[in-house]
PDB file of C-alpha atoms in Angstrom:
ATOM      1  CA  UNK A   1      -2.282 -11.133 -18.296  1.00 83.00           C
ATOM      2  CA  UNK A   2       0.849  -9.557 -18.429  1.00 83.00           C
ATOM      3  CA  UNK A   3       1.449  -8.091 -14.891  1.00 92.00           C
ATOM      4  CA  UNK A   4       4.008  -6.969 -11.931  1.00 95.00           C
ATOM      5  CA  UNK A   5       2.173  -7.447  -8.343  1.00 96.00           C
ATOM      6  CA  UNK A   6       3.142  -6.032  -5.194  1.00 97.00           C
ATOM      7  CA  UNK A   7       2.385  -6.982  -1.387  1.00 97.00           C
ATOM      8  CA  UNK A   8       1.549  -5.693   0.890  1.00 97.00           C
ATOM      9  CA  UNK A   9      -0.170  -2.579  -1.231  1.00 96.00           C
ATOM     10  CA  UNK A  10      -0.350  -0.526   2.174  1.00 96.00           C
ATOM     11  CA  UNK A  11       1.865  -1.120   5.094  1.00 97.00           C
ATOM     12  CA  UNK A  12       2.236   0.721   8.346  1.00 97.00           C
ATOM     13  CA  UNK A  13       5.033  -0.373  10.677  1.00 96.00           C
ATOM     14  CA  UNK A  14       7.151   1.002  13.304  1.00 97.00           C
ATOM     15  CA  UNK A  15      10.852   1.816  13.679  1.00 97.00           C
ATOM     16  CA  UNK A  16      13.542  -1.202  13.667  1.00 97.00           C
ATOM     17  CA  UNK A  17      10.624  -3.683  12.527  1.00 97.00           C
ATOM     18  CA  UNK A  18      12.261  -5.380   9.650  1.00 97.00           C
ATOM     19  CA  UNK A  19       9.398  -5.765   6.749  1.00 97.00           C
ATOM     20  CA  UNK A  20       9.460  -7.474   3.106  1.00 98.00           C
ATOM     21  CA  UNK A  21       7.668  -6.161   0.364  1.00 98.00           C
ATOM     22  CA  UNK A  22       7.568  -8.965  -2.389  1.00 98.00           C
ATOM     23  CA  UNK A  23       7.150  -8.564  -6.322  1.00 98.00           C
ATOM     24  CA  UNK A  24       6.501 -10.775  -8.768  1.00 98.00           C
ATOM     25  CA  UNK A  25       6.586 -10.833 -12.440  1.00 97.00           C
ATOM     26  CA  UNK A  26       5.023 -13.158 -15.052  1.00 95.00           C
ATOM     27  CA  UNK A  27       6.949 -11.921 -18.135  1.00 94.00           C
ATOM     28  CA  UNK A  28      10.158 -13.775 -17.272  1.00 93.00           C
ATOM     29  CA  UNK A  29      11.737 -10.654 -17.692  1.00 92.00           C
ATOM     30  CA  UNK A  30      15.668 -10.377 -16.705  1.00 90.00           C
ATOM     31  CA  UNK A  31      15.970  -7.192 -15.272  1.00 90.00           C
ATOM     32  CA  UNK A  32      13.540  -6.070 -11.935  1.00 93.00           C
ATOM     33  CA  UNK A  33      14.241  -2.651 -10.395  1.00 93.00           C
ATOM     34  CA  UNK A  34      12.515  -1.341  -7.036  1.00 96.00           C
ATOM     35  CA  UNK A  35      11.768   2.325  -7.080  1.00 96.00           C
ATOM     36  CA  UNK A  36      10.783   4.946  -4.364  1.00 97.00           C
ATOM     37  CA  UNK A  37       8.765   8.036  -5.055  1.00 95.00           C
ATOM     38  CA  UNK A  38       8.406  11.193  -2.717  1.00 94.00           C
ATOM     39  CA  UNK A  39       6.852  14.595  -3.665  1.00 89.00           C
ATOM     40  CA  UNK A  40       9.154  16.686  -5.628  1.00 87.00           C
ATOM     41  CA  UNK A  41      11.459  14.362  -6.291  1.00 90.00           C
ATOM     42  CA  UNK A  42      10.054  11.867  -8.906  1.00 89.00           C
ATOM     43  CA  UNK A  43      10.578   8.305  -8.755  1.00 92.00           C
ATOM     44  CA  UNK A  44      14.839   7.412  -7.859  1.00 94.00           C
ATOM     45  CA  UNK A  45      16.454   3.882  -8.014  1.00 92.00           C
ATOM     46  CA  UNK A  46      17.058   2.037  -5.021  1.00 95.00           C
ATOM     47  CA  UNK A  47      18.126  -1.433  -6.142  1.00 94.00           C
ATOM     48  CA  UNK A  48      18.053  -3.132  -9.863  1.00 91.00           C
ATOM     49  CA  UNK A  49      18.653  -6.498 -10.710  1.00 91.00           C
ATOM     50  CA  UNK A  50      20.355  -7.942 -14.278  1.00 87.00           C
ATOM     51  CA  UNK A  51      19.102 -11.506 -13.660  1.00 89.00           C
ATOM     52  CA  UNK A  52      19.395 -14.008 -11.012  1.00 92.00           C
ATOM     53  CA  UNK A  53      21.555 -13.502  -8.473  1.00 92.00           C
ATOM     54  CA  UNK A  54      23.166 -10.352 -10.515  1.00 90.00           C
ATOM     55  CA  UNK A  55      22.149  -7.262  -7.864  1.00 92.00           C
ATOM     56  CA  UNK A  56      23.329  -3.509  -7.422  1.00 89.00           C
ATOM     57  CA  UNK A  57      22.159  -0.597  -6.014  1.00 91.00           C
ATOM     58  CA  UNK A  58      20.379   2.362  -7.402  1.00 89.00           C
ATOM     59  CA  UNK A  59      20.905   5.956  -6.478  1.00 89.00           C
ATOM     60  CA  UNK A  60      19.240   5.420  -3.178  1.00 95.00           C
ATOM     61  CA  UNK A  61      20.418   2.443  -1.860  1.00 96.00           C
ATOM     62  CA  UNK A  62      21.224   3.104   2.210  1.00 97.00           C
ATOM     63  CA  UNK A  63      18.544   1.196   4.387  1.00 97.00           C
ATOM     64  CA  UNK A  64      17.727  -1.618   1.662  1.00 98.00           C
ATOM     65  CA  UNK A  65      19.027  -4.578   0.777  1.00 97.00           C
ATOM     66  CA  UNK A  66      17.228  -6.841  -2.335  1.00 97.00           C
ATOM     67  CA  UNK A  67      17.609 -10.309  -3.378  1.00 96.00           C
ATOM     68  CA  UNK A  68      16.961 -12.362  -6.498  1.00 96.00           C
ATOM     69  CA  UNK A  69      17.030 -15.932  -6.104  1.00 97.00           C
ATOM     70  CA  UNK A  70      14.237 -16.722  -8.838  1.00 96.00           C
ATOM     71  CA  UNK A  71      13.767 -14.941 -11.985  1.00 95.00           C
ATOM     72  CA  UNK A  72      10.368 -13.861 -10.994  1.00 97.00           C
ATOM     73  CA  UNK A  73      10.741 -12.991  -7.633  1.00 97.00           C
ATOM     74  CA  UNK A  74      12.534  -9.775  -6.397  1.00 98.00           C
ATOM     75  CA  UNK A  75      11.742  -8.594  -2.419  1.00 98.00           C
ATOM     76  CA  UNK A  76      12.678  -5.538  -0.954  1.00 98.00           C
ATOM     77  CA  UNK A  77      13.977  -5.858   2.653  1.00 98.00           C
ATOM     78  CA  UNK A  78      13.901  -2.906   5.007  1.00 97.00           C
ATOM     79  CA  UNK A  79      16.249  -4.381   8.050  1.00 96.00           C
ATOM     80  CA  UNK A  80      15.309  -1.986  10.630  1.00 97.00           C
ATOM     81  CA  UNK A  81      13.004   0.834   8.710  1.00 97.00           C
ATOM     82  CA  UNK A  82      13.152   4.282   9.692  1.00 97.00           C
ATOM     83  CA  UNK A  83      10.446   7.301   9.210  1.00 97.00           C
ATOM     84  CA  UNK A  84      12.693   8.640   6.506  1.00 97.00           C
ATOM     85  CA  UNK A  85      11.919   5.354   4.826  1.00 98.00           C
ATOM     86  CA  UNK A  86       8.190   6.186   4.567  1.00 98.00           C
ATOM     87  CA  UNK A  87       7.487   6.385   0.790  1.00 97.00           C
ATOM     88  CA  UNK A  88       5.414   4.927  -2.025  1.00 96.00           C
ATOM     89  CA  UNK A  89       7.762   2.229  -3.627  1.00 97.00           C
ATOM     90  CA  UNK A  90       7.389   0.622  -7.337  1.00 96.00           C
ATOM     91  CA  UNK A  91       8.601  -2.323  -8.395  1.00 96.00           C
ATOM     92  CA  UNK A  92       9.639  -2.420 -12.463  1.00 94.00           C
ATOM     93  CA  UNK A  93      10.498  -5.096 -15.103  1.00 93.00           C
ATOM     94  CA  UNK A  94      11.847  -5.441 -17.933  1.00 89.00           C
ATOM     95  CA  UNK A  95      13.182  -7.042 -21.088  1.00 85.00           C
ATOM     96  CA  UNK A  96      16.416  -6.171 -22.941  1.00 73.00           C
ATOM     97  CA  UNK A  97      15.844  -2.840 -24.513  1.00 68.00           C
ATOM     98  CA  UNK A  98      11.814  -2.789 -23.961  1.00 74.00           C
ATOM     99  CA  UNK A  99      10.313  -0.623 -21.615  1.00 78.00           C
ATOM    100  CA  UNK A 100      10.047  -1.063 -17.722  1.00 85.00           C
ATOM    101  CA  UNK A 101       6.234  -2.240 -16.700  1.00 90.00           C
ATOM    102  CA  UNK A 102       5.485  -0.944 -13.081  1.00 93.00           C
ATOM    103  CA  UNK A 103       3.553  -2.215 -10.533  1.00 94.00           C
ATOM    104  CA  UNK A 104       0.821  -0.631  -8.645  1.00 93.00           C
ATOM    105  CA  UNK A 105       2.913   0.503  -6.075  1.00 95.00           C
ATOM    106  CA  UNK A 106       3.270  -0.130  -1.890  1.00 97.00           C
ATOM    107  CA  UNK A 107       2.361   3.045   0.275  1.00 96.00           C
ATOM    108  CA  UNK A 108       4.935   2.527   3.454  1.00 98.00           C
ATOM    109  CA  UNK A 109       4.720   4.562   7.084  1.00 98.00           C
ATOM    110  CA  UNK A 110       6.847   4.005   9.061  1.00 97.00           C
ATOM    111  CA  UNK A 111       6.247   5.570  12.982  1.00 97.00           C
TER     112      UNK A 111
ATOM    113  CA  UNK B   1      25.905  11.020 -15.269  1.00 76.00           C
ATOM    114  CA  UNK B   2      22.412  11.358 -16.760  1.00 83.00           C
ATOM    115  CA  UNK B   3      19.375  13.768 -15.319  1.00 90.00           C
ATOM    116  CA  UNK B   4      16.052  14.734 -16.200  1.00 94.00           C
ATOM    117  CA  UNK B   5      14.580  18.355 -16.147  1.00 96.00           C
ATOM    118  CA  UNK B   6      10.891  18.781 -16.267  1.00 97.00           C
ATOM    119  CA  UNK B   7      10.561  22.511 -15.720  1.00 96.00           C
ATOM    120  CA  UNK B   8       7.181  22.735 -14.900  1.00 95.00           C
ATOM    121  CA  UNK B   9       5.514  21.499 -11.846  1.00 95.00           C
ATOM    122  CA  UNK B  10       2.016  22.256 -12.451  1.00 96.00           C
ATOM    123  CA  UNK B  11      -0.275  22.920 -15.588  1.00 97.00           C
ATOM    124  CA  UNK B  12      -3.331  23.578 -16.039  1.00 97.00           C
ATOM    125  CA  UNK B  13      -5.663  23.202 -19.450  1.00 97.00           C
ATOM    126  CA  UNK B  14      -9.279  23.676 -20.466  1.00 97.00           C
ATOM    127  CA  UNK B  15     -10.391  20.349 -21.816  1.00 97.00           C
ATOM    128  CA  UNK B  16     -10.284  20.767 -25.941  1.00 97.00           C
ATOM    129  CA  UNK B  17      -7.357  22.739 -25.411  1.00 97.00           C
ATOM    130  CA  UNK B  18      -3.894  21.865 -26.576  1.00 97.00           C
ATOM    131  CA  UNK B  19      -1.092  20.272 -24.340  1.00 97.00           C
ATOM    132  CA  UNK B  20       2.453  20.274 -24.304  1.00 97.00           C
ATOM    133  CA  UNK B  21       4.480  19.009 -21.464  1.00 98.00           C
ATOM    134  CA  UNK B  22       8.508  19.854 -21.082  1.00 98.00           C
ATOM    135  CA  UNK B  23      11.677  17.213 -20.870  1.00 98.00           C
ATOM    136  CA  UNK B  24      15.302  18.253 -21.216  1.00 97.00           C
ATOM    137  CA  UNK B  25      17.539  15.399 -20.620  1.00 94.00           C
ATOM    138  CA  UNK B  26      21.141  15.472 -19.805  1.00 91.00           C
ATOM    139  CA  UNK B  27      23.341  12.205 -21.744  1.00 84.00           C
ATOM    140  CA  UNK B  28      26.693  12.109 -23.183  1.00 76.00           C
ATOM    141  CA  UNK B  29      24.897   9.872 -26.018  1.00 78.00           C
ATOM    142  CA  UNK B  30      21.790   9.567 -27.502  1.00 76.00           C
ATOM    143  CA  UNK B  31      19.763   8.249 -24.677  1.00 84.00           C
ATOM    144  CA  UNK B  32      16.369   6.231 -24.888  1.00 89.00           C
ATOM    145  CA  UNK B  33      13.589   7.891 -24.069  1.00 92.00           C
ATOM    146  CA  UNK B  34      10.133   7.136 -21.900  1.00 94.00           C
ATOM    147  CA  UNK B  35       6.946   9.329 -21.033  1.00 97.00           C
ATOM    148  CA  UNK B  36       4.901   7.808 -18.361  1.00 96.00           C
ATOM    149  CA  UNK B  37       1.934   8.454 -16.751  1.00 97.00           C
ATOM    150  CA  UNK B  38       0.707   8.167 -13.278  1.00 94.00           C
ATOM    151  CA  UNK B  39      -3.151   8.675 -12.426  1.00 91.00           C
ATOM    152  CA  UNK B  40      -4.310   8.940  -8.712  1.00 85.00           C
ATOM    153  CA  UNK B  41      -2.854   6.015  -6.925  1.00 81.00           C
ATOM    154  CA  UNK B  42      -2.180   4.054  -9.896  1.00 84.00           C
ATOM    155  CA  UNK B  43       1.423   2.452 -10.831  1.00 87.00           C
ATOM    156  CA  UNK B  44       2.826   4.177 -14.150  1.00 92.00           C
ATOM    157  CA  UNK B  45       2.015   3.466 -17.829  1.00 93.00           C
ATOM    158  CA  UNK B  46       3.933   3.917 -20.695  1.00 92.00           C
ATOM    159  CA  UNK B  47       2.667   6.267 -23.036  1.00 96.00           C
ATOM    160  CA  UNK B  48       5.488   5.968 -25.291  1.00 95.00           C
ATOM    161  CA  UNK B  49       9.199   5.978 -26.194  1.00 92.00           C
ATOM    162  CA  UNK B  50      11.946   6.742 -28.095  1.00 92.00           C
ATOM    163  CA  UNK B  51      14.764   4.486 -29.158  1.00 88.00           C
ATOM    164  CA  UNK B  52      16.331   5.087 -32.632  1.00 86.00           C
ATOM    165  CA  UNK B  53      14.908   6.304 -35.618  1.00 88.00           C
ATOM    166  CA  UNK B  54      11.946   8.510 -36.415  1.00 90.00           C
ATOM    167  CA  UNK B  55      12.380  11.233 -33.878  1.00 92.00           C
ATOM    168  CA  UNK B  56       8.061  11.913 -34.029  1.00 96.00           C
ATOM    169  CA  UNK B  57       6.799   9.341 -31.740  1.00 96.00           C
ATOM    170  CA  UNK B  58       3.331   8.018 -31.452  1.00 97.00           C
ATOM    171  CA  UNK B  59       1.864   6.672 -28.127  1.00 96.00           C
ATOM    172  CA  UNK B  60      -1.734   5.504 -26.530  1.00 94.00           C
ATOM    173  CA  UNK B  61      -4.510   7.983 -25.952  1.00 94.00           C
ATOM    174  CA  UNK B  62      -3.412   9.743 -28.500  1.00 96.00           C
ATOM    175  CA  UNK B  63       0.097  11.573 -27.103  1.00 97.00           C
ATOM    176  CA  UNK B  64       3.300  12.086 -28.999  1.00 98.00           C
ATOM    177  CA  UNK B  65       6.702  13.598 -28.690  1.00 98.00           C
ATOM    178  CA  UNK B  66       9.903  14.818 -30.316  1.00 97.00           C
ATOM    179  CA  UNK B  67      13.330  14.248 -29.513  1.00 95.00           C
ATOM    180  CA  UNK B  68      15.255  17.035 -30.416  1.00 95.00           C
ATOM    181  CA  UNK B  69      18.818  16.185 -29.881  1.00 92.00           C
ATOM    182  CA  UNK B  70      20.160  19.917 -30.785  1.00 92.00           C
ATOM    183  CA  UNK B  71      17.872  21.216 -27.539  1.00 94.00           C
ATOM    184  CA  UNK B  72      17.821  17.712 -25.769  1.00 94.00           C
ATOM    185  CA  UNK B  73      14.315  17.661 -25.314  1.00 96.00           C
ATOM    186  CA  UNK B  74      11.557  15.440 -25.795  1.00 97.00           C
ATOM    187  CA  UNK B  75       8.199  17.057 -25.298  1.00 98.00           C
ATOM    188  CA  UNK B  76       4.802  15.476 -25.088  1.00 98.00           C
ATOM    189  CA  UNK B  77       2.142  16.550 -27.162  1.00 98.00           C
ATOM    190  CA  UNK B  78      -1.453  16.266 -27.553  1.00 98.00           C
ATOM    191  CA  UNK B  79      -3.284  18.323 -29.965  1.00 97.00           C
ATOM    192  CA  UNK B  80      -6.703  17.976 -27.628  1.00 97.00           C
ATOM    193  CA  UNK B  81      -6.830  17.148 -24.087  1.00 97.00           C
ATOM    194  CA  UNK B  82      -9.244  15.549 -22.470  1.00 96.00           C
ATOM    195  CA  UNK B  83     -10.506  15.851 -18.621  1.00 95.00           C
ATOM    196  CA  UNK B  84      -9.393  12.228 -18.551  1.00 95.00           C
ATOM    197  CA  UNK B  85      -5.927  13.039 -19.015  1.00 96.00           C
ATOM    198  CA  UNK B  86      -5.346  14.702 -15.701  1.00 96.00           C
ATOM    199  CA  UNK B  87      -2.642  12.464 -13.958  1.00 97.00           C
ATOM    200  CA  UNK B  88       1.273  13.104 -13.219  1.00 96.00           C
ATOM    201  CA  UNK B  89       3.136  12.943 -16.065  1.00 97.00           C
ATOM    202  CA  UNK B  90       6.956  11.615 -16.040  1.00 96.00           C
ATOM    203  CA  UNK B  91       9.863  11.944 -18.200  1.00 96.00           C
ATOM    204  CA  UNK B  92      12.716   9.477 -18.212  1.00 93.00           C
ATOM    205  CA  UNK B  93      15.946   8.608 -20.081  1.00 90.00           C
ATOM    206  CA  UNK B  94      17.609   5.102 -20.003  1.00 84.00           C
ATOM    207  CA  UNK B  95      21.214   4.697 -20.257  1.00 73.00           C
ATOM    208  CA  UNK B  96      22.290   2.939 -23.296  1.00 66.00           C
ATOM    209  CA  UNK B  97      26.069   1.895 -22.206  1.00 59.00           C
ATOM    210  CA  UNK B  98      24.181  -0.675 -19.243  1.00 57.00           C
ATOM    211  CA  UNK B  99      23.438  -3.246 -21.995  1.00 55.00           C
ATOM    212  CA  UNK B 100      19.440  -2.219 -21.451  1.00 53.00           C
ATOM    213  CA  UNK B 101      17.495   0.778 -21.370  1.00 48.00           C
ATOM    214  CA  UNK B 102      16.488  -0.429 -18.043  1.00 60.00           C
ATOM    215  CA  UNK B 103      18.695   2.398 -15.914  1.00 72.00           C
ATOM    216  CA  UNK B 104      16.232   4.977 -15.817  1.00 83.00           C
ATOM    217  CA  UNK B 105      16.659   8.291 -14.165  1.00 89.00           C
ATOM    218  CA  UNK B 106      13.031  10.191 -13.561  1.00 92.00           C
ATOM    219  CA  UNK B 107      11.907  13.625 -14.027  1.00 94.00           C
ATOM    220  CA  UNK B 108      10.330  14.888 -10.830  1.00 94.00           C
ATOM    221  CA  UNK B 109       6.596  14.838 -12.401  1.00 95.00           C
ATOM    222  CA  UNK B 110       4.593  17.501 -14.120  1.00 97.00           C
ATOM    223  CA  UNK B 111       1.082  17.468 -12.747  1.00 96.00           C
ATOM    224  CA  UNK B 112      -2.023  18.258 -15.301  1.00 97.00           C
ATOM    225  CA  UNK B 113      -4.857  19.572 -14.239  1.00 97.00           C
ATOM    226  CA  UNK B 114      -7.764  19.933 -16.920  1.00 97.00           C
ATOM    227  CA  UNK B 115     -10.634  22.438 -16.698  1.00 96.00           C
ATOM    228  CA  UNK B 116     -14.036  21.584 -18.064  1.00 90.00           C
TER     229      UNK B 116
END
């Protein structure tokens, strides 16, 4: 089955505690964006990726960094989180011109 | 720089009823175009999309839109809702000069609530 997966799905951490959240994808899809969403303000960009090793940021990128050192594979790294951090996030893939498939998302807190 | 508008936050429908959902986009080209949707604590599906072509759309569950590029819209349509269409509905447009449609920029949501 076609699929993007998440982990943790639910996380609650506290300030400066440096987390991962992984994604995966089994479509060997080139491009992998990480989203975050927050009431009112729909889902924004934080970090997309091209292919391996090709990164750059989104229209929220402060706080994050990303890396892609398999095609599948594409963590989001909070260094030292922050309660303004606390968010659902979405990781998306995608192929070329096709549209992005989502995963089921990562609730964050962050105390 | 491109931007979504989905004017309304909220609406509500009696199931059987008729639905149409807002999106005015803002792109110096013709842009592609998604509508997702979002049930309660569930990632986002797509519903359907616009690339080229036939501007009348088809998606699943029986939704479609039009791009309109004289009023830059791209509405959602469903001639008869059901209750199990309530869910947060987004608009977005991909940037075509990336290489991919993969750039998208989100509308903030329209949430549908349906009345039995």
């Amino acid at each position: 089955e076609a699929q993007v997966t998440q982990n943790p799905r639910y996380l609650i951490t506290v300030t400066g505690k440096k987390l991962t959240v992984t994604c995966s994808q089994n479509m060997n899809h080139e491009y992998m964006s990480w989203y975050r969403q927050d009431p009112g303000l729909g889902l924004r960009q934080i970090y997309y990726s091209m292919n391996v090793e090709v990164t750059d940021k989104g229209d929220v990128p402060e706080g994050y960094k990303v890396s892609r050192k398999e095609k599948r594979n594409f963590p989001l790294i909070l260094e030292s989180p922050s309660p303004n951090q606390t968010s659902l996030y979405f990781c998306a893939s995608s192929q070329g011109f096709e549209a992005q498939y989502f995963g089921p998302g990562t609730r964050l807190t962050v105390t | 720089a491109q931007s979504v508008t989905q004017p309304d936050i909220h609406i509500t429908v009696s199931e059987g009823a008729s639905l149409e959902l807002r999106c005015n986009y803002s792109y110096g080209a013709t842009p592609y175009l998604f509508w997702y949707v979002q049930s309660p604590g569930q990632g986002l599906q797509l519903l359907l999309k616009y690339f080229s072509g036939d501007t009348l759309v088809q998606g699943i569950k029986g939704f479609e839109a039009e791009f309109k590029r004289s009023q830059s819209s791209f509405n959602l349509r469903k001639p008869s809702v059901h209750w199990s269409d309530a869910a947060e509905y987004f608009c977005a447009v991909g940037a075509r000069n990336t290489g991919t449609a993969s750039k998208l920029t989100f509308g903030t949501g329209t949430r549908l609530q349906v009345t039995l």
